[in-house]
Amino acid sequence: MRFLFCCIFSVLIFQTGGALTKCSKPVDIVFAIDTSASIWIVNFPSQIQFVRDVVSELNIGSGIDKSRVAVVTFSKDVKLVFDFNQGQDTDAVVKAIDEIVHDKGDATRTYKALQMVHEQVFATGNGERPEVENVVVVLTDGVTNSGGYDSYPSGGKDQTLDDARTVRNLPAHLFAIGIGHGVNMEELKHMASIPDTTYVITANDFEELNTDNIKQKLIDRTCEVVVPQATTTPPPATTTTPPPKEEPKECYEARADIFFVLDQSSSIKTYENFQKELEFVREVIDRIEIGPTKAQVGLMKFSTDATTEFHLGDHTTKTDLVNALSMVKWDGGDTYTNKAINMLINRGFNTVFGARENVPQIAIILTDGGSTKASLTEEAITRLRETDIISFAIGVGENKTDEMLEELHSIATSPDHFFEVDNLDRLVDIRKNLVDVLCEDAVDTDEEKPQKNEECKETIADIMFLLDGSTSINNQETFDKELDFIISVIDEMDIGQTKTQIALMQFASGTKIEFLFNEHDNKADIAAAIRSARWMQGNTFLNLALDKIVQVSTKENGFRDNVPHILVLISDGVSTRRSYTMKAIERLREKTDYIVFGIGVGMYLNMDELSKLVSKPVPDHQFHVDSQDSLPLIRSQLTTRLCAADEPKPAPEVCIDKKADIIFIADASTSIGITDFGKLKSFMKKVISNFEIGTDQIQIGLVTFSNSSKTEFPLKAYSSSEELDKAIDGVHYTQGLTFTHLALEEVLKHGFTAQAGARGDVPRIVVIVTDGWSRDPTNTLINAQKAKDAGIIMFSIGVGHYLDEDELKAMSSDPVELHSFMVEDYSALESIQNSVASKVCTVNPSVRPVQPLIDSDSINGIFGPKRKFFRNQNEEKELKNEIENLAGRGNDRRNNLFNKAASRKENLNQEDILSLLEKALKRRLDRQN
């Protein structure tokens, strides 16, 4: 076995491919190598082999025209293996790389490595050369994880992105190489330079990393991005006064977000022509002040699809912008102007992607032809007009049709925002005029822009988005449109732990939780997490997703009490198992209080199924669009409805600073069924959520019953709502008959004792929930009266149609109408939960035990003539006690009872007497009603 391992190890170290192409351009390059424990011991040599093979193809040396290499390793600790001053020849560098140790640390502190790069490796005096381009290559097989060594709230992920930004601003070209399936693509993209298509490289595993394909890719891209510095002698200084700048003075003070939207369709014909568009952008940028407090610039291109090359705020200097423009490629394709406009609205000027509030938003759209889908473009232009975006339209070409001109004029905010040229070479002719108008628009004013949806700024809710990730979605691109739609909806809301919280899940043949309510507390993190979602593919098992939502909607996952809980489903098909889905819908309604919105996409949707899921009224909670491209058309309407979702009823104010000992008695008999028993537990939890729980506030106990009774937990057991919720969730359904009297007996004997935690100076309350008549009604009524006589306030809740309503009322305290409730089924318990809580909270705290209305002499008077009917004195004594406890029934009723008993001369026992007593009490109740 040891021999086999050594062989594998050797193969990994010495495996080489074919010849690699060298990069002769000079570069100062730093490799940051992940040495954490997540990298298996046999894979680590592959990473070392990769680095040594890449550096072997660089022209390493000490001259200005040579490359230099530095290496940093990171896991829980960060180490500078060597810097630019140490042994800068190929053999020495390769030898130092081969000696790197795999320290197998229990954290992945990527930010520490990046900090060392910008604070130490590129520090003055450590060998970095100002005249040579800087490149940083980060290799990792996972995601940033502080391992608890630092107290960053996101585990260090935000710190990694901050330090990556600092590295890029050195300036340096930052490559991020992810190995395996444990990497976070969004972290890699945000870490790397722009565009990520160039600076992010991935390998499925370490074997693929160690192929010539991946190695050559890094070598080639390093050579492509490195621009050799000119070494010619600068011209002599001159005293000639330079001509005045063309740009208007206002542009120095302007604060605006400016997005260029460039047509890259096939009608442009050549990459050289597309370069003319990019050159025009460069010239406009050159006449604007760029910076975080000045103008921000973003760039988008479009053809068959729209692509954002860089977002607002990605580049904060003109130099960075020019470098980014040099990396933009031409793809060709059709002219789907509508996709560009929709992306501009959804993402371009979205605060999640760097847009700022209360600054002008300006779009400059350049195209050389009419759009491929004019009707869709018209819809997109209508959306554009509903925004605050100031839009310029530039038409290029000699043969512009009337339709194209009309479309361009519609895009332009006003006539002076429309420009046209005969060809791309003539763009220079309009540059100054466009800049003049742009700078007037970009002058910031003190007036604040109106908020798009003021109601959403005040919304507090927990919102779960549920995405259909089945195969019918077709591809990741279509799935991304749903993700972009969600981001645009969230942009309207205030996000935070005390504001609106977001969760995201997708489903197909299984379910995948992207993130839960308490994982992200700001828009940027949420947007990044949403964009990282990968299309699952598979069948459409909606039932699994609904059950998973029930499972994860807990306080541990950030699911809060007393805020609206909202579920938004986006689906394009029919669930694979409809009958299962219908049952899952029932479970969702029974166990949660989600307000459900449904968005159906496409023509193959079962709208009837969607209607069954969404909340009522159905028209207010259901949407339908033709395709994912049309989702933006309902954004405003959906957002408004989400933000106007009904607020849950708050906890009754009277429950504040209240003290009481409350015991719930829950029917666990067979007639309930396990599903309804779950609803009963949910009801108890929701009632309890209205109370302040604590040893000096409200205490809760629970007794269940069927064939026997059981104290599930006494009053003193739990001192918080969270603990009580867990305890109730853990209560088992026993089944059996309905021996209600045993539960009451349990409470009388053990419920309100000092050992159970009962207090002597607070109200004592029982809330009993049952769905059937008791098997021993006489003792049930007797024990209920004993409880009331002891000063216990009795609330009774009957469920269903198989109740003895008289028994329910007899168990309740007076006035009965305030202490008894009846509902049709367990689902309807929700309708009375706040009413029950309110009435429980408003009991009179001065209630004391009630004294019997008849005395012992009266009892003896009743029993005296009837003694011969009892077989012994014990039977007489026991029944006397029972009668005495039935306070307020009246002597005549008791004499009547025993007169009837006297007519039975033989075999008369206590059970017979109690049976007659039961009937007499029921007749009394009948007459009262």
PDB file of N, CA and C in Angstrom, residues 30 71-74 77-82 110-123 126 163 167:
ATOM      1  N   VAL A  30       3.035  37.534  -8.852  1.00  0.00           N
ATOM      2  CA  VAL A  30       2.936  36.914  -7.529  1.00  0.00           C
ATOM      3  C   VAL A  30       1.930  35.770  -7.591  1.00  0.00           C
ATOM      4  N   VAL A  71       6.135  34.373  -4.314  1.00  0.00           N
ATOM      5  CA  VAL A  71       5.130  33.376  -3.936  1.00  0.00           C
ATOM      6  C   VAL A  71       4.695  33.599  -2.489  1.00  0.00           C
ATOM      7  N   VAL A  72       3.388  33.563  -2.287  1.00  0.00           N
ATOM      8  CA  VAL A  72       2.776  33.634  -0.964  1.00  0.00           C
ATOM      9  C   VAL A  72       1.909  32.395  -0.795  1.00  0.00           C
ATOM     10  N   THR A  73       1.919  31.763   0.372  1.00  0.00           N
ATOM     11  CA  THR A  73       0.990  30.663   0.644  1.00  0.00           C
ATOM     12  C   THR A  73       0.029  31.083   1.750  1.00  0.00           C
ATOM     13  N   PHE A  74      -1.155  30.461   1.763  1.00  0.00           N
ATOM     14  CA  PHE A  74      -2.151  30.835   2.768  1.00  0.00           C
ATOM     15  C   PHE A  74      -3.049  29.665   3.113  1.00  0.00           C
ATOM     16  N   ASP A  77      -2.662  30.455   8.269  1.00  0.00           N
ATOM     17  CA  ASP A  77      -1.560  31.412   8.335  1.00  0.00           C
ATOM     18  C   ASP A  77      -1.158  31.807   6.924  1.00  0.00           C
ATOM     19  N   VAL A  78      -0.495  32.933   6.795  1.00  0.00           N
ATOM     20  CA  VAL A  78       0.016  33.371   5.505  1.00  0.00           C
ATOM     21  C   VAL A  78       1.535  33.456   5.592  1.00  0.00           C
ATOM     22  N   LYS A  79       2.214  33.015   4.531  1.00  0.00           N
ATOM     23  CA  LYS A  79       3.675  32.986   4.533  1.00  0.00           C
ATOM     24  C   LYS A  79       4.202  33.567   3.225  1.00  0.00           C
ATOM     25  N   LEU A  80       5.209  34.401   3.348  1.00  0.00           N
ATOM     26  CA  LEU A  80       5.924  34.884   2.169  1.00  0.00           C
ATOM     27  C   LEU A  80       7.045  33.890   1.888  1.00  0.00           C
ATOM     28  N   VAL A  81       6.894  33.076   0.854  1.00  0.00           N
ATOM     29  CA  VAL A  81       7.889  32.051   0.528  1.00  0.00           C
ATOM     30  C   VAL A  81       9.150  32.715  -0.021  1.00  0.00           C
ATOM     31  N   PHE A  82       8.974  33.614  -0.981  1.00  0.00           N
ATOM     32  CA  PHE A  82      10.080  34.446  -1.452  1.00  0.00           C
ATOM     33  C   PHE A  82       9.501  35.644  -2.204  1.00  0.00           C
ATOM     34  N   THR A 110      -8.021  33.866   2.609  1.00  0.00           N
ATOM     35  CA  THR A 110      -7.553  34.430   1.340  1.00  0.00           C
ATOM     36  C   THR A 110      -7.193  35.898   1.493  1.00  0.00           C
ATOM     37  N   TYR A 111      -7.966  36.607   2.302  1.00  0.00           N
ATOM     38  CA  TYR A 111      -7.719  38.038   2.489  1.00  0.00           C
ATOM     39  C   TYR A 111      -6.343  38.307   3.080  1.00  0.00           C
ATOM     40  N   LYS A 112      -5.845  37.388   3.905  1.00  0.00           N
ATOM     41  CA  LYS A 112      -4.518  37.555   4.480  1.00  0.00           C
ATOM     42  C   LYS A 112      -3.442  37.512   3.398  1.00  0.00           C
ATOM     43  N   ALA A 113      -3.622  36.604   2.441  1.00  0.00           N
ATOM     44  CA  ALA A 113      -2.665  36.512   1.342  1.00  0.00           C
ATOM     45  C   ALA A 113      -2.678  37.793   0.515  1.00  0.00           C
ATOM     46  N   LEU A 114      -3.876  38.310   0.222  1.00  0.00           N
ATOM     47  CA  LEU A 114      -3.982  39.527  -0.582  1.00  0.00           C
ATOM     48  C   LEU A 114      -3.417  40.728   0.178  1.00  0.00           C
ATOM     49  N   GLN A 115      -3.622  40.753   1.489  1.00  0.00           N
ATOM     50  CA  GLN A 115      -3.028  41.825   2.291  1.00  0.00           C
ATOM     51  C   GLN A 115      -1.507  41.796   2.205  1.00  0.00           C
ATOM     52  N   MET A 116      -0.931  40.599   2.295  1.00  0.00           N
ATOM     53  CA  MET A 116       0.519  40.499   2.192  1.00  0.00           C
ATOM     54  C   MET A 116       1.004  40.948   0.818  1.00  0.00           C
ATOM     55  N   VAL A 117       0.233  40.652  -0.208  1.00  0.00           N
ATOM     56  CA  VAL A 117       0.620  41.052  -1.567  1.00  0.00           C
ATOM     57  C   VAL A 117       0.717  42.562  -1.684  1.00  0.00           C
ATOM     58  N   HIS A 118      -0.343  43.289  -1.241  1.00  0.00           N
ATOM     59  CA  HIS A 118      -0.304  44.742  -1.460  1.00  0.00           C
ATOM     60  C   HIS A 118       0.467  45.496  -0.378  1.00  0.00           C
ATOM     61  N   GLU A 119       0.600  44.908   0.809  1.00  0.00           N
ATOM     62  CA  GLU A 119       1.312  45.615   1.878  1.00  0.00           C
ATOM     63  C   GLU A 119       2.809  45.305   1.906  1.00  0.00           C
ATOM     64  N   GLN A 120       3.180  44.103   1.438  1.00  0.00           N
ATOM     65  CA  GLN A 120       4.567  43.677   1.598  1.00  0.00           C
ATOM     66  C   GLN A 120       5.255  43.356   0.277  1.00  0.00           C
ATOM     67  N   VAL A 121       4.642  42.472  -0.521  1.00  0.00           N
ATOM     68  CA  VAL A 121       5.320  42.045  -1.752  1.00  0.00           C
ATOM     69  C   VAL A 121       5.543  43.212  -2.702  1.00  0.00           C
ATOM     70  N   PHE A 122       4.519  44.049  -2.875  1.00  0.00           N
ATOM     71  CA  PHE A 122       4.641  45.183  -3.795  1.00  0.00           C
ATOM     72  C   PHE A 122       5.075  46.470  -3.087  1.00  0.00           C
ATOM     73  N   ALA A 123       5.529  46.349  -1.870  1.00  0.00           N
ATOM     74  CA  ALA A 123       6.018  47.529  -1.149  1.00  0.00           C
ATOM     75  C   ALA A 123       7.355  47.987  -1.738  1.00  0.00           C
ATOM     76  N   ASN A 126      11.097  46.048  -2.083  1.00  0.00           N
ATOM     77  CA  ASN A 126      11.011  44.588  -2.087  1.00  0.00           C
ATOM     78  C   ASN A 126      11.124  44.005  -3.489  1.00  0.00           C
ATOM     79  N   ASP A 163      -9.692  43.476  -0.071  1.00  0.00           N
ATOM     80  CA  ASP A 163      -8.255  43.406  -0.313  1.00  0.00           C
ATOM     81  C   ASP A 163      -7.952  43.141  -1.787  1.00  0.00           C
ATOM     82  N   VAL A 167      -5.547  45.374  -4.252  1.00  0.00           N
ATOM     83  CA  VAL A 167      -4.511  44.811  -5.129  1.00  0.00           C
ATOM     84  C   VAL A 167      -4.711  45.308  -6.556  1.00  0.00           C
TER      85      VAL A 167
END
